[in-house]
Amino acid sequence: MNLYGFTPQEYSVIEELMKCTQDIYVTICADNLDSRNSNEDTDIFYSNKVTCERLIKIAENNNIEVSEPINLGKNYRFKSKELIHLEQNIYANISTKYTKQNSDISLFLAANPYTEIEYVASKIVENVRDNGYRYNEIGIITKNIDTYSGLIKAIFSKYNIPVYIDEKKDLGQNILIKYIISLLEVFSKNWSYESVIAYIKTKFCDITEKEIYEIEKYARRWEIKYSKWYKEDWKYGESEERLEYLNNIRRKVVAPLLELRNKCYKNTTCKNLSKAIYEFLIQNEVDKKLKEKANIVREFDADLASEYEASFNTVIKILDEMVKVFGDENLSFEKYTSFLKISFSENGLGKIPAGFDEVTVGDVDRSRSHTVKVIFIIGLNDGSFPSVNNVEGFLSDSDREKLKDMEVELAKTTLEALYNDNFNIYKAFTTSEEKLYMSYLSSGSNRRCTKTIYIIT
């Protein structure tokens, strides 16, 4: 377990694991484990220490033995003296100047984001061509992944640099998720006009674009909803020939849905619902249709094609996980849909899996931990990195502190979020083993480099 903090629900899960597991190993990034002699205003590891103490308290409350901690004091990560010096001084109260020749840490001032990414791309090519690095040994960290994502894709394509961008995606952007959710909402919303049309528009039904348009137009005009979709043929507003044409389309859409509903009508256990959805996907050849869609888009969007190909297997794994968790528990279509949405979100469906040899671009708050020899930290401007967050939300920080004293735990206060930002910055600057490149912008409302840079130069 790699420790950066847990939610109250995760603490509960860990407590249950402690009761039924022989050994649990937890790793924590800190200089020591004693928070009593630490100042939360200045100690970037303070939150980690508090988290560790909470785990120990949970163990003690359950009469579970806690072994003596193992101190991994020797630093094996850094292959560069400059990076060792940076790690030791980045948050030191009195920093020490590095007096030797510096070759492994660079700072670049860019006129705009475009020139900044051009600089990054050129340095990546240089390191791969001249220094023998592989692409998967190079990473990019930023606080503004949404700002840089499009530029990185365009410029890296020009330089033929393979890249994986670890960005969050809206669930609605994945066509398979849209299809499954709209399928379930047909039942949970009792065949409403909106739910059925949303299902049809996912384009997994065996009807053409023209037929989608025709049935949508007719359903909107005559307010087709609820049992009007399946109870009997449509008989009004058009000629017999026209009505037969529309009813044929309707039957193609409705027949598989009625078959699925009949399978689940008397047995609404999670196990049966998941099995029925799986069988529905297979019978309607959704896996094959996804591959066809992937082949169509591959020429102009290889990333999207990869996402299509990965989606089906990920969905099957999620259905299996749902069965393991809920088993024979009875669930309404509405509740099952809600749980499925959470599962999709937590499993990260919609993100394209990283390849074997690609540069990884990640957000500073959730950058992936793996062996990286070269790191680029981009967008190092005041107000952006670190960010300025003065929004407290519906509850103020004082409200949260009072509730915390009453042992009601909520999201972090703005001050706690700031401390968390400081630790994330520490992680970013200590990720690389051999080289660190930093860049910031001269244009825009902020012309100053982040104060962190002033400390280390």
XYZ file of C-alpha atoms in Angstrom:
457
model
C 0.000 0.000 0.000
C 1.537 3.311 -1.083
C 0.406 5.898 1.412
C -0.660 9.434 0.529
C -3.824 9.492 2.656
C -7.206 7.770 2.841
C -10.876 8.669 2.891
C -13.065 7.635 5.875
C -14.525 4.824 3.749
C -11.029 3.586 2.873
C -10.054 3.603 6.553
C -13.075 1.371 7.245
C -12.019 -1.039 4.504
C -8.436 -1.127 5.851
C -9.774 -1.834 9.348
C -11.700 -4.842 8.044
C -8.612 -5.998 6.134
C -6.603 -5.817 9.347
C -9.063 -8.188 10.999
C -8.868 -10.876 8.321
C -5.347 -10.535 6.884
C -2.178 -11.926 8.406
C 0.144 -9.107 7.276
C -0.397 -5.614 5.899
C 2.520 -3.519 4.665
C 2.199 0.250 4.359
C 4.820 2.572 2.867
C 4.886 6.249 3.768
C 6.992 9.130 2.472
C 8.259 11.009 5.545
C 11.444 11.871 7.409
C 10.046 10.253 10.589
C 6.699 9.014 11.955
C 6.254 11.395 14.897
C 3.806 14.228 14.212
C 3.975 15.581 17.783
C 7.299 17.321 17.128
C 6.177 18.539 13.708
C 4.629 21.825 12.685
C 1.800 21.370 10.183
C 2.585 24.817 8.745
C 6.132 23.866 7.759
C 6.356 20.061 7.691
C 5.344 18.804 4.229
C 5.090 15.270 5.638
C 2.768 16.244 8.513
C -0.423 14.866 6.894
C 1.333 11.588 6.092
C 2.462 11.251 9.701
C -1.067 11.894 10.998
C -2.411 9.290 8.584
C 0.137 6.756 9.784
C -0.742 7.445 13.442
C -4.421 6.958 12.626
C -3.684 3.543 11.099
C -1.709 2.575 14.192
C -4.625 3.669 16.406
C -7.049 1.562 14.359
C -4.753 -1.439 14.802
C -4.472 -0.851 18.571
C -8.255 -0.515 18.927
C -8.592 -3.977 17.362
C -5.749 -5.525 19.413
C -3.639 -5.989 16.279
C 0.118 -6.034 16.699
C 2.071 -3.274 14.954
C 5.643 -4.215 14.049
C 8.590 -1.895 14.465
C 8.806 0.467 11.468
C 11.515 -0.134 8.892
C 13.404 3.043 8.036
C 14.572 3.100 4.428
C 17.009 5.908 5.101
C 19.399 5.429 2.195
C 18.370 7.187 -1.000
C 18.669 4.924 -4.036
C 16.596 6.978 -6.468
C 18.866 9.799 -7.529
C 21.790 9.280 -9.887
C 22.535 13.008 -9.914
C 24.231 15.094 -7.196
C 22.181 18.133 -8.232
C 18.912 16.257 -7.682
C 20.111 15.012 -4.291
C 20.913 18.596 -3.309
C 17.500 19.752 -4.564
C 15.643 17.142 -2.517
C 17.534 18.139 0.633
C 16.978 21.887 0.197
C 13.659 22.401 -1.576
C 11.770 22.996 1.704
C 14.720 23.699 3.994
C 14.336 26.718 6.282
C 17.865 27.776 5.350
C 18.759 26.516 1.881
C 22.335 25.759 0.846
C 23.614 26.934 -2.517
C 24.911 24.273 -4.897
C 28.427 25.433 -5.740
C 29.503 22.878 -8.347
C 28.787 22.966 -12.073
C 25.130 22.191 -12.784
C 24.264 19.981 -15.777
C 21.182 18.021 -14.714
C 18.696 20.786 -13.786
C 17.487 23.300 -16.393
C 15.082 26.239 -16.285
C 13.466 27.593 -19.475
C 11.490 30.816 -19.982
C 8.901 30.445 -22.765
C 7.101 33.219 -24.603
C 3.866 31.195 -24.768
C 2.588 27.621 -24.264
C 3.339 26.704 -27.889
C 7.055 27.553 -27.645
C 7.146 25.857 -24.240
C 5.927 22.531 -25.675
C 8.182 22.950 -28.730
C 11.114 23.252 -26.300
C 9.994 20.134 -24.405
C 9.616 18.143 -27.633
C 13.063 19.165 -28.889
C 14.679 18.167 -25.580
C 12.919 14.802 -25.618
C 14.200 14.101 -29.124
C 17.688 15.176 -28.039
C 17.671 12.905 -24.975
C 16.398 9.896 -26.916
C 18.720 10.422 -29.898
C 21.910 11.542 -28.170
C 21.687 10.230 -24.604
C 20.114 6.824 -25.190
C 16.927 7.325 -23.139
C 13.726 5.465 -23.977
C 10.445 7.359 -24.243
C 8.969 5.508 -21.254
C 11.849 6.811 -19.104
C 10.656 10.383 -19.717
C 7.734 12.076 -17.972
C 5.966 15.433 -18.040
C 4.207 16.896 -15.004
C 1.876 19.882 -15.040
C -0.839 21.502 -12.984
C -2.791 22.454 -16.127
C -3.181 19.230 -18.073
C -6.329 20.511 -19.819
C -4.440 23.571 -21.096
C -1.489 21.618 -22.451
C -3.159 18.378 -23.618
C -4.126 19.544 -27.123
C -0.794 21.250 -27.736
C 1.179 18.196 -26.629
C -0.790 15.910 -28.955
C -0.299 18.220 -31.949
C 3.389 19.093 -31.438
C 4.484 15.621 -30.334
C 2.821 14.195 -33.438
C 4.964 16.532 -35.544
C 8.105 15.280 -33.769
C 6.938 11.613 -33.940
C 7.035 11.320 -30.146
C 4.671 8.621 -28.763
C 2.786 10.010 -25.782
C 0.261 8.891 -23.173
C -1.707 11.682 -21.482
C -3.170 10.598 -18.158
C -6.178 12.893 -18.258
C -9.572 12.473 -16.688
C -12.453 12.013 -19.080
C -16.134 12.591 -18.621
C -17.983 9.274 -18.462
C -20.253 10.507 -21.213
C -17.328 10.681 -23.642
C -16.980 6.892 -23.812
C -19.464 5.444 -26.297
C -19.741 2.047 -24.599
C -20.517 3.646 -21.237
C -23.119 5.872 -22.867
C -24.672 2.800 -24.448
C -24.859 0.736 -21.221
C -26.074 3.623 -19.066
C -28.742 4.629 -21.614
C -29.768 0.958 -21.880
C -30.364 0.723 -18.128
C -32.051 4.116 -17.978
C -34.676 2.900 -20.450
C -35.920 0.676 -17.600
C -35.088 2.890 -14.610
C -36.928 5.817 -16.266
C -39.804 3.636 -17.460
C -39.219 4.003 -21.217
C -39.288 7.789 -21.207
C -38.886 9.515 -24.565
C -35.482 10.928 -23.565
C -34.048 7.608 -22.333
C -35.081 5.593 -25.412
C -33.847 8.246 -27.864
C -30.535 8.499 -25.965
C -30.201 4.713 -26.258
C -30.914 4.778 -29.997
C -28.465 7.624 -30.624
C -25.530 5.606 -29.285
C -25.694 3.927 -32.742
C -25.260 0.367 -31.482
C -28.785 -0.586 -32.567
C -29.098 -2.218 -35.967
C -30.665 0.787 -37.648
C -29.255 3.414 -40.001
C -28.672 7.149 -39.442
C -31.750 7.893 -41.534
C -33.882 5.476 -39.499
C -32.671 7.085 -36.246
C -33.790 10.463 -37.584
C -37.169 9.105 -38.741
C -38.062 7.379 -35.472
C -36.917 10.349 -33.378
C -39.036 12.736 -35.455
C -42.147 10.532 -35.176
C -41.694 9.894 -31.436
C -41.275 13.610 -30.721
C -44.292 14.591 -32.837
C -46.677 12.058 -31.258
C -45.166 12.142 -27.734
C -44.193 8.467 -27.736
C -43.237 7.423 -24.209
C -43.736 4.674 -21.622
C -45.669 1.652 -22.941
C -46.317 3.340 -26.299
C -42.856 2.129 -27.304
C -43.670 -1.578 -26.970
C -47.343 -2.281 -26.184
C -48.695 -2.194 -29.739
C -47.889 -0.989 -33.242
C -48.142 2.707 -33.997
C -51.357 3.389 -35.914
C -51.748 7.122 -36.302
C -50.573 10.112 -38.291
C -49.145 8.377 -41.375
C -50.085 6.144 -44.297
C -50.159 2.364 -43.807
C -46.954 1.955 -45.802
C -45.231 4.654 -43.813
C -46.455 3.204 -40.494
C -45.185 -0.257 -41.432
C -41.775 1.262 -42.183
C -41.674 3.065 -38.807
C -42.928 0.021 -36.886
C -40.205 -2.139 -38.412
C -37.621 0.309 -37.068
C -39.369 0.354 -33.682
C -39.338 -3.455 -33.473
C -35.597 -3.588 -34.193
C -35.032 -1.253 -31.259
C -37.592 -2.618 -28.814
C -37.318 -6.406 -29.273
C -33.840 -6.802 -27.669
C -34.849 -4.469 -24.845
C -37.985 -6.494 -24.059
C -35.946 -9.690 -24.061
C -33.513 -8.150 -21.551
C -36.357 -6.875 -19.381
C -37.981 -10.316 -19.297
C -34.704 -11.889 -18.124
C -34.486 -9.428 -15.243
C -38.160 -8.931 -14.373
C -38.455 -11.556 -11.622
C -34.807 -11.766 -10.634
C -33.192 -8.407 -9.861
C -30.116 -9.677 -8.047
C -26.865 -8.015 -9.023
C -25.612 -11.360 -10.289
C -28.563 -11.863 -12.629
C -28.583 -8.244 -13.843
C -24.865 -8.378 -14.651
C -25.225 -11.721 -16.422
C -28.178 -10.439 -18.454
C -26.271 -7.300 -19.504
C -23.265 -9.390 -20.535
C -25.450 -11.699 -22.615
C -27.196 -8.675 -24.136
C -23.853 -7.192 -25.221
C -22.712 -10.492 -26.755
C -26.025 -11.236 -28.524
C -26.046 -7.769 -30.033
C -22.375 -8.142 -31.061
C -21.337 -4.956 -29.290
C -17.726 -6.175 -29.061
C -17.562 -6.605 -32.837
C -19.234 -3.243 -33.442
C -16.647 -1.565 -31.196
C -13.831 -3.087 -33.244
C -15.473 -1.831 -36.435
C -15.736 1.666 -34.973
C -12.088 1.476 -33.889
C -10.999 0.578 -37.418
C -12.983 3.498 -38.840
C -11.469 6.138 -36.530
C -7.937 4.711 -36.437
C -6.744 6.706 -39.469
C -7.476 10.093 -37.907
C -7.446 9.317 -34.143
C -5.317 6.377 -33.008
C -5.905 7.203 -29.329
C -9.675 6.983 -29.726
C -9.307 3.681 -31.567
C -7.250 2.305 -28.657
C -9.934 3.455 -26.233
C -12.656 1.668 -28.211
C -10.643 -1.551 -28.254
C -9.958 -1.458 -24.505
C -13.508 -0.546 -23.459
C -15.268 -3.881 -23.835
C -12.848 -5.936 -21.716
C -12.851 -3.231 -19.051
C -16.651 -3.287 -18.874
C -16.684 -7.081 -18.465
C -14.190 -6.807 -15.582
C -16.379 -4.172 -13.924
C -19.472 -6.392 -14.239
C -17.487 -9.209 -12.584
C -16.460 -6.858 -9.765
C -20.093 -5.820 -9.250
C -21.062 -9.489 -8.833
C -18.238 -10.081 -6.333
C -19.349 -7.117 -4.221
C -23.159 -7.390 -4.345
C -23.718 -11.015 -5.392
C -27.324 -12.065 -4.781
C -28.413 -8.725 -3.323
C -31.579 -7.420 -4.998
C -31.098 -4.061 -6.711
C -33.490 -1.835 -8.602
C -32.440 -0.772 -12.111
C -31.955 2.746 -10.739
C -29.662 1.629 -7.910
C -27.772 -0.793 -10.149
C -27.207 2.003 -12.674
C -25.953 4.292 -9.908
C -23.457 1.683 -8.646
C -22.340 0.955 -12.196
C -21.625 4.644 -12.839
C -19.466 4.757 -9.707
C -17.619 1.615 -10.805
C -16.973 3.041 -14.269
C -15.652 6.245 -12.744
C -13.404 4.549 -10.183
C -11.996 2.097 -12.726
C -10.996 4.973 -14.988
C -12.811 3.690 -18.055
C -12.324 6.240 -20.786
C -8.613 6.597 -20.197
C -6.394 5.100 -22.875
C -3.937 2.560 -21.440
C -0.298 3.528 -21.645
C 1.829 1.757 -24.209
C 5.201 0.095 -23.690
C 7.367 2.981 -24.875
C 5.609 6.337 -24.533
C 6.288 9.628 -22.823
C 3.827 9.957 -19.929
C 2.076 13.267 -19.224
C 0.412 13.509 -15.805
C -1.240 15.942 -13.465
C 0.883 16.924 -10.460
C -1.905 15.880 -8.078
C -2.161 12.335 -9.431
C 0.979 11.672 -11.453
C 1.811 7.999 -11.818
C 4.669 6.534 -9.800
C 7.101 4.634 -12.003
C 10.779 4.718 -12.841
C 11.478 7.984 -14.669
C 14.964 9.179 -15.540
C 13.975 12.529 -17.079
C 11.165 14.806 -15.879
C 9.766 17.983 -17.430
C 7.734 20.198 -15.090
C 5.855 22.744 -17.208
C 3.725 25.791 -16.424
C 5.643 26.872 -13.311
C 3.929 30.227 -12.825
C 2.653 31.830 -9.623
C -1.023 31.109 -9.106
C -0.821 28.047 -11.299
C 1.920 25.946 -9.751
C 1.325 26.011 -6.868
C -2.321 26.896 -7.430
C -4.293 29.490 -5.505
C -7.491 28.073 -4.028
C -9.567 30.418 -1.894
C -12.932 28.724 -2.516
C -14.115 27.062 0.684
C -17.306 25.571 -0.769
C -20.704 25.399 0.919
C -19.087 24.864 4.326
C -16.415 27.285 5.499
C -13.068 26.124 6.863
C -14.198 26.976 10.415
C -17.339 24.845 9.903
C -15.172 21.953 8.769
C -12.850 22.323 11.780
C -15.820 22.252 14.187
C -17.229 19.140 12.529
C -13.771 17.577 12.597
C -13.622 18.141 16.372
C -16.928 16.247 16.558
C -15.271 13.388 14.626
C -17.277 14.156 11.485
C -14.740 14.028 8.663
C -15.309 15.996 5.476
C -13.195 17.135 2.543
C -9.982 19.019 3.314
C -10.015 22.685 4.282
C -8.327 25.168 1.949
C -5.334 25.272 4.332
C -5.060 21.468 4.382
C -5.342 21.484 0.586
C -2.430 23.945 0.489
C -0.299 21.607 2.617
C -1.276 18.770 0.301
C -0.168 20.915 -2.665
C 3.235 21.385 -1.021
C 3.697 17.627 -0.736
C 2.616 17.145 -4.366
C 5.209 19.731 -5.411
C 7.839 17.813 -3.429
C 6.831 14.609 -5.246
C 7.046 16.322 -8.637
C 10.534 17.730 -8.025
C 11.856 14.414 -6.675
C 10.417 12.049 -9.297
C 13.322 12.097 -11.736
C 16.430 9.974 -11.256
C 18.829 11.815 -13.554
C 17.541 15.020 -15.202
C 15.008 17.725 -14.389
C 13.736 20.322 -16.873
C 11.491 23.175 -15.700
C 9.705 25.831 -17.747
C 7.426 28.804 -17.175
C 5.701 31.449 -19.268
C 6.572 35.121 -19.642
C 3.216 36.042 -21.233
C -0.187 36.338 -19.578
C -1.286 37.872 -16.329
C 1.448 36.117 -14.321
C 4.994 36.920 -15.406
C 6.812 35.544 -12.384
C 8.203 32.074 -11.997
C 6.816 30.194 -9.007
C 8.505 30.913 -5.675
C 9.619 27.297 -5.533
C 12.026 28.034 -8.345
C 13.496 30.986 -6.474
C 14.278 28.688 -3.551
C 16.213 26.154 -5.589
C 18.188 28.367 -8.004
